[in-house]
Structure formats: C-alpha cells, structure tokens
Coordinates of C-alpha atoms and ligand atoms in Angstrom, one line a residue:
M142 CA 5.6 -14.3 16.1
K143 CA 6.8 -16.4 19.1
G144 CA 4.8 -15.5 22.2
K145 CA 2.5 -13.0 20.4
H146 CA -1.1 -13.0 21.3
I147 CA -3.5 -13.1 18.4
V148 CA -7.3 -13.0 18.3
L149 CA -8.5 -14.9 15.3
G150 CA -12.0 -13.8 14.3
I151 CA -13.9 -16.2 12.1
S152 CA -17.1 -15.2 10.3
G153 CA -19.5 -17.4 8.3
G154 CA -18.2 -18.2 4.8
I155 CA -17.1 -21.3 3.1
A156 CA -13.5 -20.2 3.6
A157 CA -14.0 -20.7 7.4
Y158 CA -12.4 -24.2 6.9
K159 CA -9.2 -22.5 5.8
A160 CA -9.1 -20.7 9.2
A161 CA -8.2 -24.0 10.8
Y162 CA -5.1 -24.2 8.6
L163 CA -4.3 -20.6 9.4
L164 CA -4.7 -21.3 13.1
R165 CA -2.4 -24.2 12.9
L166 CA 0.3 -22.2 11.1
L167 CA 0.1 -19.5 13.8
I168 CA 0.4 -22.0 16.6
K169 CA 3.3 -23.7 14.9
R170 CA 5.1 -20.4 14.7
G171 CA 4.7 -19.9 18.4
A172 CA 1.8 -17.6 18.7
E173 CA -1.0 -17.9 21.3
V174 CA -4.3 -17.7 19.5
Q175 CA -7.8 -17.0 20.9
V176 CA -10.6 -17.8 18.4
V177 CA -13.7 -15.6 18.4
I178 CA -16.4 -16.9 16.0
T179 CA -19.7 -15.5 14.8
P180 CA -22.9 -17.5 15.1
N181 CA -22.8 -18.1 11.3
G182 CA -19.2 -19.1 11.5
K183 CA -20.2 -22.1 13.6
E184 CA -22.3 -23.3 10.6
F185 CA -19.1 -23.7 8.6
I186 CA -16.6 -25.0 11.1
T187 CA -17.0 -26.5 14.6
P188 CA -15.7 -24.8 17.7
A189 CA -14.5 -28.3 18.8
T190 CA -11.9 -28.3 15.9
L191 CA -10.8 -24.8 16.6
A192 CA -10.6 -25.3 20.4
A193 CA -8.5 -28.4 19.9
L194 CA -6.1 -26.6 17.5
S195 CA -5.8 -23.5 19.6
G196 CA -5.8 -25.2 23.0
K197 CA -8.3 -22.6 24.2
P198 CA -12.1 -22.7 24.4
V199 CA -13.6 -20.8 21.5
V200 CA -15.5 -17.6 22.3
S201 CA -18.7 -17.0 20.5
E202 CA -21.5 -15.8 22.9
F203 CA -21.4 -12.9 25.2
F204 CA -22.1 -15.3 28.1
A205 CA -21.2 -18.9 28.5
A206 CA -24.6 -20.7 28.4
N207 CA -23.9 -23.2 31.2
T208 CA -22.1 -21.1 33.7
G209 CA -23.3 -17.6 32.9
E210 CA -19.6 -16.5 32.8
W211 CA -19.2 -13.2 30.9
H212 CA -16.7 -13.3 28.0
S213 CA -15.0 -10.0 28.1
H214 CA -14.3 -8.4 24.7
V215 CA -12.5 -5.6 26.6
D216 CA -10.1 -8.1 28.2
L217 CA -9.4 -9.7 24.9
G218 CA -8.6 -6.2 23.4
I219 CA -6.0 -5.7 26.2
W220 CA -4.6 -9.3 25.9
A221 CA -4.1 -9.2 22.1
D222 CA -1.1 -8.0 20.1
L223 CA -3.0 -8.4 16.8
M224 CA -6.6 -9.2 15.7
V225 CA -7.0 -11.1 12.4
V226 CA -10.5 -11.6 10.9
A227 CA -10.2 -14.5 8.4
P228 CA -12.5 -15.1 6.7
A229 CA -14.2 -11.8 6.8
T230 CA -17.6 -11.9 5.0
A231 CA -19.2 -8.9 3.3
S232 CA -21.6 -8.7 6.2
T233 CA -18.8 -8.8 8.9
I234 CA -16.9 -6.2 6.9
G235 CA -20.0 -4.0 6.8
K236 CA -20.6 -4.4 10.5
M237 CA -17.0 -3.6 11.3
A238 CA -17.0 -0.5 9.1
N239 CA -20.3 0.8 10.6
G240 CA -19.9 -0.3 14.2
I241 CA -22.9 -2.7 14.3
A242 CA -21.9 -4.7 17.3
D243 CA -24.5 -7.5 17.3
N244 CA -22.0 -10.3 17.9
M245 CA -18.9 -11.1 20.0
L246 CA -16.6 -10.7 17.0
I247 CA -17.7 -7.1 16.3
T248 CA -17.7 -6.1 20.0
T249 CA -14.1 -7.5 20.2
Y250 CA -13.2 -5.5 17.1
L251 CA -14.7 -2.3 18.6
S252 CA -12.7 -2.8 21.8
A253 CA -9.5 -3.7 20.0
K254 CA -6.5 -1.4 20.9
E255 CA -4.2 -3.6 18.8
Q256 CA -3.7 -3.6 15.0
V257 CA -6.5 -5.3 13.1
M258 CA -6.0 -7.3 9.9
V259 CA -8.9 -8.5 7.7
A260 CA -8.8 -11.2 5.0
P261 CA -12.1 -10.8 3.0
A262 CA -13.8 -13.8 1.4
M263 CA -16.8 -13.5 -0.8
D264 CA -18.2 -13.9 -4.3
L265 CA -16.8 -11.7 -7.0
D266 CA -19.9 -9.6 -7.4
M267 CA -20.2 -9.0 -3.7
W268 CA -16.5 -8.0 -3.6
R269 CA -17.0 -5.6 -6.5
H270 CA -20.1 -4.1 -5.1
P271 CA -19.8 -0.4 -4.3
S272 CA -21.1 -1.1 -0.8
T273 CA -18.3 -3.6 -0.1
Q274 CA -15.7 -1.3 -1.6
R275 CA -17.0 1.6 0.4
N276 CA -16.7 -0.5 3.6
I277 CA -13.2 -1.7 2.7
A278 CA -12.1 1.9 2.1
T279 CA -13.6 2.9 5.5
L280 CA -11.7 0.0 7.3
R281 CA -8.5 1.1 5.5
R282 CA -9.0 4.7 6.7
D283 CA -9.6 3.3 10.2
G284 CA -6.1 1.8 10.0
V285 CA -7.1 -1.8 9.3
I286 CA -4.7 -3.8 7.2
I287 CA -6.6 -5.6 4.3
V288 CA -5.1 -8.8 3.0
E289 CA -6.6 -8.5 -0.5
P290 CA -8.6 -11.5 -1.7
A291 CA -7.1 -13.6 -4.5
S292 CA -8.5 -14.3 -7.9
G293 CA -9.5 -17.8 -8.8
E294 CA -12.3 -20.3 -8.7
L295 CA -15.0 -19.3 -6.2
A296 CA -17.4 -21.5 -4.2
S297 CA -20.2 -20.2 -6.5
G298 CA -18.5 -21.8 -9.5
L299 CA -17.7 -18.4 -10.9
T300 CA -14.1 -17.3 -11.4
G301 CA -12.8 -13.9 -10.3
K302 CA -11.5 -11.9 -7.3
G303 CA -13.0 -12.6 -3.9
R304 CA -11.4 -15.9 -2.7
M305 CA -9.8 -15.6 0.7
E306 CA -6.0 -15.4 0.4
E307 CA -4.3 -18.7 1.2
P308 CA -3.5 -19.3 4.9
E309 CA 0.3 -19.3 4.1
R310 CA 0.0 -15.8 2.6
I311 CA -2.1 -14.5 5.5
A312 CA 0.5 -15.9 7.9
E313 CA 3.2 -14.1 5.9
A314 CA 1.3 -10.8 6.2
I315 CA 1.1 -11.4 10.0
E316 CA 4.8 -12.2 10.2
R317 CA 5.6 -9.1 8.2
Y318 CA 3.4 -7.0 10.4
F319 CA 5.2 -8.1 13.6
N320 CA 8.7 -7.7 12.0
N321 CA 7.9 -4.3 10.6
V322 CA 5.8 -2.5 13.1
E323 CA 7.7 0.6 14.4
S324 CA 10.8 -0.6 12.5
L325 CA 11.2 2.9 11.0
K326 CA 10.1 4.9 14.0
G327 CA 11.9 8.3 14.1
R328 CA 13.1 8.0 10.4
R329 CA 12.1 10.9 8.2
V330 CA 11.1 10.0 4.6
V331 CA 10.0 12.2 1.7
V332 CA 8.2 10.6 -1.3
T333 CA 7.3 12.3 -4.6
A334 CA 4.3 11.0 -6.5
G335 CA 2.1 11.5 -9.5
P336 CA 2.6 13.6 -12.7
T337 CA 3.3 17.2 -13.0
Y338 CA 1.3 19.6 -15.2
E339 CA 3.1 22.3 -17.1
N340 CA 0.7 25.1 -18.0
I341 CA 0.5 26.4 -21.6
D342 CA -2.3 28.8 -20.8
P343 CA -5.0 28.9 -18.0
V344 CA -6.9 25.9 -19.5
R345 CA -4.2 23.7 -21.1
F346 CA -1.2 21.9 -19.9
I347 CA 1.5 19.3 -20.8
G348 CA 1.1 16.3 -18.5
N349 CA 1.6 12.5 -18.4
Y350 CA -0.4 9.4 -17.5
S351 CA 1.1 8.8 -14.1
S352 CA -1.7 7.9 -11.6
G353 CA 0.4 8.5 -8.5
K354 CA -0.7 5.1 -7.1
M355 CA 2.8 3.7 -6.7
G356 CA 4.1 6.8 -4.8
F357 CA 1.0 6.9 -2.6
A358 CA 1.4 3.2 -1.8
I359 CA 5.0 3.8 -0.9
A360 CA 4.1 6.7 1.4
E361 CA 1.5 4.6 3.1
E362 CA 3.9 1.7 3.6
F363 CA 6.5 3.9 5.2
A364 CA 3.9 5.4 7.5
S365 CA 2.6 2.0 8.5
R366 CA 6.2 1.2 9.8
G367 CA 6.3 4.2 12.0
A368 CA 8.3 6.6 9.7
D369 CA 7.6 10.3 9.6
V370 CA 6.4 10.8 6.0
T371 CA 6.1 13.8 3.8
L372 CA 4.4 13.2 0.4
V373 CA 4.9 15.7 -2.3
A374 CA 2.0 15.0 -4.7
G375 CA 1.4 16.2 -8.2
P376 CA -2.2 16.6 -9.5
V377 CA -3.9 13.3 -8.8
S378 CA -7.3 12.3 -7.4
L379 CA -6.1 10.0 -4.7
N380 CA -6.6 10.1 -1.0
L381 CA -4.3 8.9 1.8
E382 CA -5.5 6.4 4.2
N383 CA -2.9 7.0 6.9
E384 CA -3.6 10.4 8.5
S385 CA -0.1 10.7 9.8
V386 CA 1.4 11.4 6.3
R387 CA 2.0 15.1 5.7
R388 CA 0.8 15.8 2.1
I389 CA 2.0 18.8 0.1
N390 CA 0.1 19.3 -3.2
V391 CA 2.0 20.8 -6.1
T392 CA 1.2 21.2 -9.8
S393 CA 4.4 21.9 -11.8
A394 CA 7.8 20.4 -11.8
R395 CA 9.2 23.7 -10.5
E396 CA 6.8 23.7 -7.6
M397 CA 7.6 20.0 -6.9
H398 CA 11.4 20.8 -7.0
T399 CA 11.0 23.6 -4.4
A400 CA 8.7 21.6 -2.1
T401 CA 10.8 18.4 -2.3
L402 CA 14.1 20.1 -1.6
E403 CA 12.7 21.9 1.3
A404 CA 11.1 18.8 2.8
A405 CA 14.2 16.7 2.1
A406 CA 16.5 19.1 4.1
D407 CA 16.4 16.9 7.2
A408 CA 15.2 13.6 5.7
D409 CA 16.9 10.2 6.0
C410 CA 15.5 9.0 2.7
V411 CA 13.9 10.4 -0.4
V412 CA 12.0 8.2 -2.8
L413 CA 11.4 9.9 -6.2
A414 CA 8.4 8.1 -7.6
A415 CA 6.9 11.1 -9.4
A416 CA 6.8 11.3 -13.2
V417 CA 8.2 14.7 -13.5
A418 CA 7.9 16.6 -16.8
D419 CA 11.3 17.1 -18.2
Y420 CA 10.3 20.2 -20.1
A421 CA 7.8 23.1 -19.6
P422 CA 6.5 25.8 -22.0
E423 CA 8.9 28.7 -22.0
R424 CA 6.0 30.9 -20.9
S425 CA 2.5 30.2 -19.7
E426 CA 0.1 32.6 -21.3
E427 CA -2.1 34.5 -18.9
R428 CA -5.0 34.4 -21.3
K429 CA -6.5 31.5 -23.1
I430 CA -4.9 31.1 -26.5
K431 CA -7.5 31.6 -29.3
R432 CA -7.3 29.6 -32.5
E433 CA -8.8 32.3 -34.8
G434 CA -6.4 33.1 -37.5
V435 CA -3.7 30.7 -36.2
E436 CA -3.0 27.9 -38.6
E437 CA 0.2 26.6 -37.0
M438 CA 1.7 27.0 -33.7
T439 CA 5.1 26.3 -32.1
L440 CA 5.5 25.7 -28.4
R441 CA 9.0 26.5 -27.1
L442 CA 9.9 24.2 -24.3
V443 CA 12.6 24.7 -21.7
R444 CA 14.3 22.2 -19.4
N445 CA 12.8 21.7 -15.9
P446 CA 15.0 21.3 -12.9
D447 CA 15.8 17.6 -12.1
I448 CA 14.8 17.0 -8.5
A449 CA 16.6 13.7 -8.2
A450 CA 19.8 15.1 -9.7
S451 CA 19.6 18.2 -7.4
L452 CA 19.4 16.0 -4.4
G453 CA 22.1 13.8 -5.7
K454 CA 24.5 16.7 -5.9
E455 CA 24.3 17.4 -2.2
K456 CA 23.7 13.9 -1.1
G457 CA 25.1 13.8 2.4
D458 CA 24.2 10.5 4.0
R459 CA 20.6 10.7 2.7
L460 CA 19.4 7.5 1.0
L461 CA 18.1 8.4 -2.5
V462 CA 15.8 6.1 -4.4
G463 CA 14.8 6.8 -8.0
F464 CA 12.5 5.2 -10.5
A465 CA 13.2 4.4 -14.2
L466 CA 10.5 3.6 -16.7
E467 CA 12.2 2.2 -19.8
T468 CA 11.1 0.7 -23.1
D469 CA 14.5 -0.8 -24.1
H470 CA 18.0 -1.5 -22.8
E471 CA 16.2 -1.4 -19.5
L472 CA 18.9 -2.5 -17.1
D473 CA 21.6 -0.5 -18.8
N474 CA 19.6 2.7 -19.0
A475 CA 18.5 2.3 -15.3
H476 CA 22.0 1.8 -14.1
K477 CA 23.2 4.9 -16.1
K478 CA 20.4 7.0 -14.6
L479 CA 21.4 5.8 -11.1
E480 CA 25.1 6.9 -11.7
K481 CA 24.2 10.2 -13.4
K482 CA 21.8 11.3 -10.6
N483 CA 24.0 9.9 -7.8
L484 CA 21.2 7.6 -6.4
D485 CA 21.6 4.7 -4.0
M486 CA 18.9 2.5 -5.6
I487 CA 16.8 2.7 -8.7
V488 CA 13.5 0.9 -9.2
L489 CA 13.0 -0.3 -12.8
N490 CA 9.7 -0.9 -14.5
S491 CA 9.6 -1.9 -18.1
L492 CA 7.0 -0.3 -20.3
R493 CA 7.1 -3.5 -22.4
D494 CA 5.7 -5.5 -19.4
P495 CA 1.9 -5.7 -19.6
E496 CA 1.7 -6.0 -15.8
A497 CA 3.8 -2.9 -15.1
G498 CA 3.6 0.9 -15.5
F499 CA 1.1 3.7 -15.7
M500 CA -2.6 3.4 -14.9
K501 CA -2.2 -0.2 -13.8
D502 CA -3.0 -1.7 -10.4
T503 CA -0.1 -4.2 -10.6
N504 CA 3.6 -3.6 -11.2
R505 CA 6.7 -5.7 -11.8
I506 CA 9.9 -4.2 -10.7
S507 CA 13.6 -4.8 -10.4
I508 CA 15.7 -3.0 -7.8
I509 CA 19.2 -2.0 -8.9
S510 CA 21.6 -1.0 -6.2
R511 CA 24.7 1.2 -6.5
D512 CA 27.0 -1.8 -6.4
G513 CA 25.3 -3.3 -9.4
E514 CA 23.2 -5.8 -7.5
V515 CA 19.9 -6.5 -9.3
K516 CA 16.9 -8.0 -7.5
E517 CA 14.0 -9.0 -9.6
Y518 CA 10.5 -9.4 -8.2
P519 CA 7.3 -11.1 -9.6
A520 CA 4.3 -9.0 -10.7
K521 CA 2.3 -7.9 -7.6
S522 CA -0.2 -5.3 -6.5
K523 CA 1.2 -1.8 -6.1
R524 CA 0.8 -2.0 -2.4
E525 CA 2.8 -5.3 -2.3
V526 CA 5.4 -3.7 -4.5
A527 CA 5.6 -0.8 -2.1
A528 CA 6.3 -3.2 0.7
D529 CA 9.2 -4.7 -1.3
I530 CA 10.6 -1.3 -2.0
V531 CA 10.3 -0.2 1.7
D532 CA 11.9 -3.6 2.7
A533 CA 14.9 -2.8 0.5
V534 CA 15.1 0.8 2.0
T535 CA 14.8 -0.5 5.6
A536 CA 17.6 -3.0 5.0
R537 CA 19.9 0.0 4.2
L538 CA 18.5 2.5 6.7
V539 CA 18.3 0.3 9.8
R540 CA 21.6 -1.6 10.1
Ligands
LIG650 N1 13.1 12.9 -11.8 C1 13.2 14.0 -11.0 N2 13.1 15.3 -11.6 C2 13.0 15.4 -13.0 C3 13.0 14.2 -13.8 C4 13.1 13.0 -13.2 O1 13.2 13.9 -9.8 N3 12.9 16.6 -13.5 C5 13.3 11.6 -11.2 C6 12.1 10.7 -11.3 O2 11.2 10.9 -10.3 C7 12.7 9.3 -11.4 C8 14.1 9.5 -12.0 O3 14.3 10.9 -11.8 O4 12.9 8.8 -10.0 C9 14.2 9.1 -13.4 O5 13.3 9.9 -14.2 P1 13.3 9.8 -15.8 O6 12.4 10.9 -16.2 O7 13.1 8.5 -16.3 O8 14.8 10.2 -16.1 P2 15.4 11.2 -17.2 O9 16.8 11.5 -16.7 O10 14.5 12.3 -17.4 O11 15.6 10.3 -18.4 P3 14.7 10.0 -19.7 O12 15.5 10.5 -20.8 O13 14.5 8.5 -19.8 O14 13.4 10.7 -19.5

C-alpha cells in the first residue's frame, strides 16, 4: 500500500482506541492517512494522538473553529484511493446506509468516489438486530466491503459476535484490496451454484441441501476483482450484491448443463460449485401423482449429464475448478474426481468436519491441484474461503 491515500473514518465506540494501532500499521506500510473522526469518536480517542500518528491534522468539523477554513469532504473524496471506517458503530452504519449526513465522516462517505471498507464494532445484540443487518446488507449492495466483526468478549462483558476485527486483520483486508482490485479485469468466469431440483410431478422433486452460499460468494469475489462473471444458479433464495454479475436461473441438472456449456464457450475459467443431482426421474408426471389405491411406488431414475466432465472433455485452455464433498478417503476420492473429470483444481470439503459443508456459514477446505499439490486452509467464513479459492485461480490465470 506504499503511497496509497487512505481516509480513516473513526466513529464513537470503545474500539476507537484500536484505530490508533490500525493507523500505525497503515503508516508503517507506506500509506498516507487522513483521519476523519465523528464528534462522538473524540470522546474515545483524542485527535492529538491521531494527528501525531498520521502526521496530519485530524478532520472532524465542517469548519476549523479558529480560522473558519472549510474542510472539503469533496476534495478528500478525490484525494483518497480508499476510505476505511474503523470502528463503525451501529449508528454510523445506519447513517451511511441511509445518507444521513450530519457529520464530516458521513459527508466524506457520500462524496467518496473510491472504494469504501467498513469494520463494524458493537454489542452482540446490536449486531444481530434486524435494523443493523438491514443496513449492512444495504452497504454491501452499495458496494462497500464489510470486514466482519469477530466473536469474543465484548466491552459489555457479554460474549458474542460484534467485536471489531483486529487491526492486523483489517490491514490485511486493505492490503488484499489494493493487490486484487482490477486484477482479473477482462477475464471471463462462469460459476455454477446451488442445488438442482429434478421434478417427479408438478409439486414434488428430488433435491439436496445445498444453500448456494459458497458459489454465490465465489461469484461475488470474482466480480470484486474486475472479472466478467456469469452465475448459473439452481433454485436458491439468495441475492447478489454485485450488480455486474450476470445471473442465469435454472432448476434441473439438464437446464444447468445447457446454460453452463453455453456460458462457458468463451470463458477463461469455470468454477463448478453447484451440487448437481446425479440422477433424475425417468419422466416427470404432468399431473400430480395421487396416492389413492397406491400402496407401493418405484421411481425409476436415469443419469443426468455431468457438467464438469462435459467441460473437461473439451477443455482447451480453460481453467476448470470442481468441488468434492466427501465423507471418507477424502483426499484420494477428490484426486480421483479431478483426474476423471479432467479438472485443474478441486476444492475438497469433508462432510465429517463440523465447520464445513451444506447449510453452514463457515467452511474448511483443501485445494488439490492437478500436480498433486494439496493446500489446506483453516475454517473461515464462506466469503473468506471464496477469496482463498479466487486467489488460487488468479495465481493460475494471471501469470
Ligand atoms: N458436477 C457436475 N455435474 C454433475 C455432477 C457433478 O458438474 N452432474 C460437478 C460438481 O459441481 C462438482 C464436481 O462435479 O464440482 C464433483 O461432484 P460430485 O457430485 O461429488 O461428483 P460425482 O462424480 O457425482 O461423485 P459422487 O459419486 O461422489 O457423487
């Protein structure tokens, strides 16, 4: 981040003292930092400390009291390469989401042309509150990067999620942002996500527990790095935050097969994160099956096309990334799958792992490459896992 201009917004929470550590880390790594603090923020940390660490007077009021000099939030927006709000209280997040510009930090945010990143800090009940979650979702939709709060002991004495992420982790997120921005510009990526539903009759289907969260997070992560992304999504109730992603909704494996092959025709990379049903009923009844007089029933199933294998057959120089969800002989089975489907990489989750798999918000993965290299990662949120997967793809795609 050498030479980068960062606006550090500080709002009024106990975690404001940690902003001083963050500021020091950013300066140490060569960034130029301008602090903007809310009136409440000054109750928790003094502008004198922040000015000394940043080497710049701290901006807090619209006008400097002694000289009447106007502090231009517009100029700050032009100067900055990134704005980071840490800590962001529930109130500041609410004001940002709703454009309530009653202090210098919010006017700076509203004038910001650069990327904005927010590190929330609050009590667990405030974090969980529907109002806060709504505002966070709004900020995400508006393109703001959220550095999720950590779980642990809170200032209130309670334990839970809401504690501002440690300064080192926020600095890492900033470093990652500067390294990654636009790194995949011009690259075309297709991602499959979610389950497929195979109809038995108009009201019944065979499906699976895939939530689609992992695939959606991967699509978002690619898009945030400037890639041109098509997401082929099975039936899930998820929304995309990044509006640049082209979403194609499908229901059955056959539909997913057709849509994916078509989208993949000119792609540089295809990530197969969907949990595709391997079999479908031989026929889907047009009318609802009635139970009257039927004591036993046999469903005849036929094989669905394998999307990954179809792509592997005509691979070209497209990078193919598959997923394997295994219960035993994990590494062995994953490697066999990679070979059989002619993939470049396979992401393994073990169903034995309580922090991995369907319906969870966290995942623990290993990435196995064609040459047999295995990289293991610790348990992380699905969004962080998505960043690891996209990092691995980027290393192959951009040489
Ligand atoms: N896959 C696919 N099309 C299918 C089935 C699977 O594209 N019809 C992809 C998945 O998206 C995943 C990978 O292939 O990336 C592995 O899927 P999996 O169902 O675990 O593999 P199978 O070969 O069906 O093996 P298993 O016997 O374990 O189900």
